[in-house]
Amino acid sequence: MTTAIEFQAVQKSFGETAVISGMDMQVQQGERFVLVGSSGSGKTTSLKMMNRLEQPTAGQVLINGKPAQDYPLQKLRWMMGYVLQQIALFPNMTVAQNITLIPEMKGTPKAQLQQLADSLLDRVGLSPAKYRNRYPRELSGGEQQRVGILRAISSQPPIVLMDEPFSALDPISRKDLQDLVLDIHQQLHNTIVFVTHDMDEALKIGNRIGIMSDGQLLQAATPQEIAQHPANDFVRDFFKTSVAKNVYDRPVSQLLLAVTPLTDLSSQQQSAAGRLAEDAALRDVFQALSINENVEIIAQTGQSRGYLNRQLLLNYLSQNED
């Protein structure tokens, strides 16, 4: 697998204040890598060093194996879409103009720009006829964020950086846009680096999660590896506190991280098992297991994640009590 982004002994200070301390990190091409940690842990600064909004004080950042500072700045940033919490759409531009800004700057013929805007709006469930000529002030927060994501991917950059893009949104809009990020990634197979302070969001978005504290990357691994082999007490407590809250409302996907829910079943047992999507709530598992001895968990891709039974569920609850 090819490395898209690499930090080599990166340090960053603002005056006398050290923000990043000797950070080593690799993000592979095509993965969804999430940096998570409390405010002030260095997540956003790390993201900004990837597209040179900030420069390292020491060490270096490599993009596709080449030092970031060796790229012409415009070329580097055209390689990366960027989505912020405050999306900052251009208020004097229509939705279509905002979406196609980078393709237009890169010389895409005007005849193709509207077609591009319309196809992207369709992709995220916004009717082109209704939205293409609107202005940002005429959109809800969730709609603005959808347009911001489309602007970031409109030129199909190989890397997309997302800095807490949904933290200001209501829970329903937030879930919808998280699903949108996963759908777009499945279609484009781009590299996504996503910053959040919310472990729930990190678990949903990330193939791998990097947990930061006080300017240090404490562990970067799959959610399963972090759950089963935390690097230290901070990582263990940070992870466990998240998966323990509101346990009955949490998605099954988080239960899958805390236990090993793969059960060897006969073909007869498999055919008789119930089925649930991995974003179903834990309370739905209880209901399904009142009818079936086993429940098959289905990923968003349609593939089976394995089977749950009552014993596995009880093991999970005994390990994750508030």
Short mmCIF file of C-alpha atoms in Angstrom, two decimals:
data_model
loop_
_atom_site.label_atom_id
_atom_site.label_comp_id
_atom_site.label_asym_id
_atom_site.label_seq_id
_atom_site.Cartn_x
_atom_site.Cartn_y
_atom_site.Cartn_z
CA MET A 1 0.00 0.00 0.00
CA THR A 2 1.31 3.45 -0.93
CA THR A 3 1.72 6.17 1.67
CA ALA A 4 -0.19 9.36 0.81
CA ILE A 5 0.88 11.49 3.79
CA GLU A 6 3.77 10.99 6.17
CA PHE A 7 4.98 12.97 9.18
CA GLN A 8 8.64 12.47 10.05
CA ALA A 9 9.59 13.76 13.53
CA VAL A 10 7.35 16.78 12.98
CA GLN A 11 7.38 19.53 15.59
CA LYS A 12 5.37 22.73 15.65
CA SER A 13 5.68 25.63 18.04
CA PHE A 14 3.99 29.01 18.21
CA GLY A 15 6.50 31.22 19.96
CA GLU A 16 7.49 29.42 23.15
CA THR A 17 4.47 27.13 23.05
CA ALA A 18 5.05 23.64 21.65
CA VAL A 19 1.90 22.37 19.91
CA ILE A 20 3.23 19.24 18.17
CA SER A 21 6.08 17.24 19.69
CA GLY A 22 8.07 14.93 17.43
CA MET A 23 5.13 13.43 15.56
CA ASP A 24 5.55 10.39 13.30
CA MET A 25 2.51 9.34 11.30
CA GLN A 26 1.55 7.64 8.05
CA VAL A 27 -1.72 7.86 6.14
CA GLN A 28 -2.12 5.31 3.36
CA GLN A 29 -3.67 6.07 -0.01
CA GLY A 30 -7.39 5.41 -0.08
CA GLU A 31 -7.94 5.13 3.65
CA ARG A 32 -10.14 7.15 5.96
CA PHE A 33 -7.84 8.30 8.73
CA VAL A 34 -9.36 10.15 11.69
CA LEU A 35 -7.44 12.28 14.19
CA VAL A 36 -9.35 12.45 17.46
CA GLY A 37 -8.59 14.11 20.77
CA SER A 38 -9.70 16.87 23.08
CA SER A 39 -9.44 20.57 22.22
CA GLY A 40 -5.84 21.74 22.13
CA SER A 41 -4.38 18.31 21.42
CA GLY A 42 -2.90 19.43 18.08
CA LYS A 43 -5.34 17.85 15.61
CA THR A 44 -6.11 20.94 13.53
CA THR A 45 -2.50 22.10 13.49
CA SER A 46 -1.48 18.68 12.17
CA LEU A 47 -4.09 18.93 9.42
CA LYS A 48 -2.97 22.42 8.44
CA MET A 49 0.62 21.27 8.03
CA MET A 50 -0.54 18.81 5.36
CA ASN A 51 -1.55 21.59 2.95
CA ARG A 52 0.99 24.12 4.26
CA LEU A 53 -1.44 26.43 5.99
CA GLU A 54 1.12 25.92 8.76
CA GLN A 55 4.80 25.04 8.37
CA PRO A 56 6.58 22.57 10.69
CA THR A 57 9.10 24.07 13.09
CA ALA A 58 11.17 20.89 12.67
CA GLY A 59 10.86 17.60 10.81
CA GLN A 60 9.01 17.28 7.53
CA VAL A 61 5.68 16.37 5.98
CA LEU A 62 5.77 14.17 2.89
CA ILE A 63 2.97 14.03 0.31
CA ASN A 64 3.18 10.96 -1.93
CA GLY A 65 6.77 10.53 -0.78
CA LYS A 66 7.81 14.10 -1.65
CA PRO A 67 8.38 16.90 0.88
CA ALA A 68 5.33 19.16 0.94
CA GLN A 69 7.50 22.26 0.63
CA ASP A 70 8.87 20.99 -2.70
CA TYR A 71 5.46 21.30 -4.37
CA PRO A 72 4.35 24.63 -5.83
CA LEU A 73 1.80 25.82 -3.27
CA GLN A 74 -1.11 26.02 -5.72
CA LYS A 75 -0.42 22.53 -7.08
CA LEU A 76 -0.25 21.12 -3.55
CA ARG A 77 -3.58 22.63 -2.56
CA TRP A 78 -5.24 21.57 -5.78
CA MET A 79 -4.28 18.02 -4.79
CA MET A 80 -6.31 18.43 -1.60
CA GLY A 81 -9.92 19.27 -0.95
CA TYR A 82 -10.48 21.12 2.33
CA VAL A 83 -13.67 21.19 4.38
CA LEU A 84 -14.00 23.31 7.53
CA GLN A 85 -16.56 23.58 10.32
CA GLN A 86 -17.39 27.07 9.08
CA ILE A 87 -17.69 26.26 5.41
CA ALA A 88 -17.23 29.85 4.17
CA LEU A 89 -18.98 29.56 0.82
CA PHE A 90 -18.54 32.64 -1.33
CA PRO A 91 -21.73 34.65 -0.62
CA ASN A 92 -21.79 36.39 -4.00
CA MET A 93 -21.57 33.13 -5.93
CA THR A 94 -24.40 30.71 -6.64
CA VAL A 95 -24.31 27.14 -5.41
CA ALA A 96 -23.18 25.94 -8.84
CA GLN A 97 -20.43 28.57 -9.01
CA ASN A 98 -19.17 27.64 -5.54
CA ILE A 99 -19.07 23.96 -6.44
CA THR A 100 -17.21 24.42 -9.74
CA LEU A 101 -14.77 27.09 -8.59
CA ILE A 102 -11.65 24.90 -8.66
CA PRO A 103 -12.49 23.07 -11.91
CA GLU A 104 -13.07 26.47 -13.54
CA MET A 105 -9.72 27.75 -12.25
CA LYS A 106 -8.09 24.61 -13.65
CA GLY A 107 -9.53 25.33 -17.10
CA THR A 108 -12.55 23.06 -17.33
CA PRO A 109 -14.67 24.27 -20.29
CA LYS A 110 -17.68 26.28 -19.18
CA ALA A 111 -20.02 23.97 -21.07
CA GLN A 112 -19.00 21.18 -18.71
CA LEU A 113 -19.24 23.14 -15.47
CA GLN A 114 -23.03 23.13 -15.15
CA GLN A 115 -23.15 19.44 -16.00
CA LEU A 116 -20.57 18.83 -13.29
CA ALA A 117 -22.46 20.90 -10.72
CA ASP A 118 -25.74 19.19 -11.53
CA SER A 119 -24.30 15.69 -11.31
CA LEU A 120 -22.70 16.46 -7.94
CA LEU A 121 -25.88 18.01 -6.55
CA ASP A 122 -27.78 14.91 -7.64
CA ARG A 123 -25.23 12.77 -5.84
CA VAL A 124 -26.01 14.39 -2.48
CA GLY A 125 -29.76 14.56 -2.91
CA LEU A 126 -30.06 18.27 -3.76
CA SER A 127 -32.20 18.91 -6.82
CA PRO A 128 -30.09 20.82 -9.38
CA ALA A 129 -33.13 22.71 -10.68
CA LYS A 130 -33.93 23.85 -7.14
CA TYR A 131 -30.44 24.55 -5.81
CA ARG A 132 -27.97 25.37 -8.60
CA ASN A 133 -28.88 29.08 -8.77
CA ARG A 134 -29.41 29.67 -5.06
CA TYR A 135 -26.99 31.65 -2.93
CA PRO A 136 -25.45 30.41 0.33
CA ARG A 137 -27.70 32.64 2.45
CA GLU A 138 -30.69 30.71 1.08
CA LEU A 139 -29.39 27.37 2.38
CA SER A 140 -29.65 25.66 5.76
CA GLY A 141 -26.48 24.80 7.66
CA GLY A 142 -26.63 21.19 6.52
CA GLU A 143 -27.20 22.23 2.90
CA GLN A 144 -24.26 24.64 3.05
CA GLN A 145 -22.06 21.87 4.38
CA ARG A 146 -23.13 19.55 1.56
CA VAL A 147 -22.18 22.22 -0.96
CA GLY A 148 -18.87 22.70 0.84
CA ILE A 149 -18.12 19.00 0.55
CA LEU A 150 -19.00 19.10 -3.16
CA ARG A 151 -16.68 22.06 -3.67
CA ALA A 152 -13.90 20.08 -1.99
CA ILE A 153 -14.35 17.04 -4.25
CA SER A 154 -15.45 18.72 -7.50
CA SER A 155 -12.01 18.39 -9.10
CA GLN A 156 -11.62 14.85 -7.66
CA PRO A 157 -8.53 15.60 -5.57
CA PRO A 158 -6.74 12.48 -4.35
CA ILE A 159 -6.73 13.80 -0.76
CA VAL A 160 -9.55 15.46 1.19
CA LEU A 161 -8.90 17.15 4.55
CA MET A 162 -11.90 17.67 6.85
CA ASP A 163 -11.56 19.74 10.03
CA GLU A 164 -14.49 19.06 12.42
CA PRO A 165 -16.87 19.74 9.51
CA PHE A 166 -20.09 18.64 11.24
CA SER A 167 -19.62 19.68 14.88
CA ALA A 168 -21.96 22.69 14.60
CA LEU A 169 -24.82 20.72 13.02
CA ASP A 170 -27.85 19.07 14.57
CA PRO A 171 -27.62 15.27 15.12
CA ILE A 172 -29.75 14.33 12.11
CA SER A 173 -27.82 16.53 9.67
CA ARG A 174 -24.58 15.31 11.21
CA LYS A 175 -25.49 11.64 10.68
CA ASP A 176 -26.60 12.32 7.11
CA LEU A 177 -23.34 14.04 6.25
CA GLN A 178 -21.25 11.33 7.90
CA ASP A 179 -23.08 8.85 5.66
CA LEU A 180 -22.38 11.12 2.70
CA VAL A 181 -18.64 11.10 3.41
CA LEU A 182 -18.67 7.30 3.49
CA ASP A 183 -20.68 7.12 0.24
CA ILE A 184 -18.35 9.54 -1.56
CA HIS A 185 -15.30 7.66 -0.36
CA GLN A 186 -16.76 4.41 -1.65
CA GLN A 187 -17.30 6.01 -5.06
CA LEU A 188 -14.03 7.97 -5.38
CA HIS A 189 -11.61 5.88 -3.27
CA ASN A 190 -9.84 9.07 -2.21
CA THR A 191 -7.73 9.55 0.91
CA ILE A 192 -9.63 11.28 3.70
CA VAL A 193 -8.06 12.80 6.79
CA PHE A 194 -10.83 13.75 9.19
CA VAL A 195 -10.40 15.70 12.45
CA THR A 196 -12.93 15.43 15.28
CA HIS A 197 -13.12 15.56 19.07
CA ASP A 198 -15.97 13.05 19.02
CA MET A 199 -14.99 9.39 19.32
CA ASP A 200 -18.44 8.32 18.08
CA GLU A 201 -17.78 10.16 14.84
CA ALA A 202 -14.25 8.79 14.64
CA LEU A 203 -15.52 5.23 14.98
CA LYS A 204 -18.06 5.74 12.22
CA ILE A 205 -15.76 7.49 9.74
CA GLY A 206 -12.36 5.95 10.27
CA ASN A 207 -10.61 2.87 8.89
CA ARG A 208 -7.86 3.90 11.28
CA ILE A 209 -7.94 6.30 14.20
CA GLY A 210 -5.10 8.41 15.57
CA ILE A 211 -5.61 9.45 19.19
CA MET A 212 -3.83 12.68 20.16
CA SER A 213 -3.13 14.35 23.49
CA ASP A 214 -0.90 17.34 24.30
CA GLY A 215 0.67 17.46 20.86
CA GLN A 216 1.52 13.78 20.69
CA LEU A 217 0.08 10.97 18.61
CA LEU A 218 -0.43 8.28 21.25
CA GLN A 219 -1.70 5.52 18.99
CA ALA A 220 -2.75 5.12 15.36
CA ALA A 221 -4.53 1.86 14.63
CA THR A 222 -7.81 0.30 13.59
CA PRO A 223 -10.69 0.74 16.04
CA GLN A 224 -10.54 -2.97 16.82
CA GLU A 225 -6.83 -2.80 17.65
CA ILE A 226 -7.32 0.24 19.89
CA ALA A 227 -10.19 -1.46 21.73
CA GLN A 228 -8.27 -4.67 22.26
CA HIS A 229 -4.71 -3.33 22.65
CA PRO A 230 -4.71 0.33 23.80
CA ALA A 231 -1.25 1.89 23.84
CA ASN A 232 -1.63 3.32 27.35
CA ASP A 233 -4.12 4.18 30.08
CA PHE A 234 -5.15 7.46 28.43
CA VAL A 235 -6.07 5.71 25.18
CA ARG A 236 -7.92 2.95 27.02
CA ASP A 237 -9.92 5.41 29.13
CA PHE A 238 -10.62 7.75 26.21
CA PHE A 239 -11.94 4.88 24.14
CA LYS A 240 -13.85 3.09 26.89
CA THR A 241 -15.54 6.26 28.15
CA SER A 242 -16.89 6.88 24.67
CA VAL A 243 -18.25 3.41 24.04
CA ALA A 244 -19.77 3.20 27.53
CA LYS A 245 -22.09 6.23 27.25
CA ASN A 246 -25.74 5.73 26.34
CA VAL A 247 -24.94 2.14 25.55
CA TYR A 248 -28.39 1.08 24.36
CA ASP A 249 -28.52 3.86 21.78
CA ARG A 250 -25.08 3.11 20.35
CA PRO A 251 -24.71 1.49 16.94
CA VAL A 252 -23.90 -2.18 16.68
CA SER A 253 -20.67 -1.26 14.89
CA GLN A 254 -19.25 -0.11 18.23
CA LEU A 255 -20.26 -3.34 19.91
CA LEU A 256 -18.27 -5.13 17.23
CA LEU A 257 -15.16 -3.26 18.37
CA ALA A 258 -15.43 -4.22 22.01
CA VAL A 259 -15.95 -7.97 21.58
CA THR A 260 -15.15 -10.57 18.94
CA PRO A 261 -18.59 -11.25 17.48
CA LEU A 262 -17.63 -13.91 14.96
CA THR A 263 -19.37 -17.19 15.74
CA ASP A 264 -18.91 -20.41 13.82
CA LEU A 265 -22.40 -21.31 12.79
CA SER A 266 -23.68 -24.17 10.74
CA SER A 267 -25.29 -23.28 7.41
CA GLN A 268 -28.68 -24.13 8.93
CA GLN A 269 -28.07 -21.70 11.81
CA GLN A 270 -26.88 -19.02 9.42
CA SER A 271 -29.97 -19.28 7.27
CA ALA A 272 -32.16 -18.95 10.37
CA ALA A 273 -30.34 -15.92 11.78
CA GLY A 274 -31.90 -12.48 11.89
CA ARG A 275 -30.22 -9.59 10.05
CA LEU A 276 -29.42 -6.05 11.18
CA ALA A 277 -27.45 -3.18 9.62
CA GLU A 278 -24.30 -2.23 11.51
CA ASP A 279 -25.71 1.23 12.29
CA ALA A 280 -28.71 -0.28 14.10
CA ALA A 281 -28.95 0.58 17.79
CA LEU A 282 -28.01 -1.92 20.47
CA ARG A 283 -31.60 -1.95 21.68
CA ASP A 284 -32.51 -3.32 18.23
CA VAL A 285 -30.17 -6.24 18.86
CA PHE A 286 -32.06 -7.09 22.03
CA GLN A 287 -35.31 -7.11 20.10
CA ALA A 288 -33.86 -9.24 17.30
CA LEU A 289 -32.42 -11.75 19.77
CA SER A 290 -35.80 -12.15 21.40
CA ILE A 291 -36.90 -13.71 18.11
CA ASN A 292 -33.69 -15.29 16.78
CA GLU A 293 -30.89 -17.20 18.46
CA ASN A 294 -28.31 -15.36 16.34
CA VAL A 295 -28.28 -12.05 14.46
CA GLU A 296 -26.14 -11.43 11.38
CA ILE A 297 -24.67 -7.89 11.20
CA ILE A 298 -24.49 -6.39 7.70
CA ALA A 299 -21.96 -3.67 6.79
CA GLN A 300 -22.80 -0.67 4.59
CA THR A 301 -21.07 -2.47 1.74
CA GLY A 302 -23.58 -5.32 2.07
CA GLN A 303 -20.98 -7.73 3.41
CA SER A 304 -21.49 -9.75 6.57
CA ARG A 305 -19.61 -8.52 9.65
CA GLY A 306 -20.37 -11.71 11.57
CA TYR A 307 -22.95 -12.93 14.07
CA LEU A 308 -24.05 -11.87 17.54
CA ASN A 309 -25.73 -14.00 20.15
CA ARG A 310 -26.96 -13.43 23.69
CA GLN A 311 -23.69 -14.45 25.34
CA LEU A 312 -21.61 -12.04 23.27
CA LEU A 313 -24.08 -9.29 24.04
CA LEU A 314 -23.92 -9.98 27.77
CA ASN A 315 -20.12 -10.01 27.63
CA TYR A 316 -20.17 -6.59 25.97
CA LEU A 317 -22.55 -5.09 28.53
CA SER A 318 -20.52 -6.44 31.45
CA GLN A 319 -17.43 -4.69 30.07
CA ASN A 320 -19.15 -1.38 29.25
CA GLU A 321 -21.29 -0.45 32.21
CA ASP A 322 -21.55 3.24 33.10
#
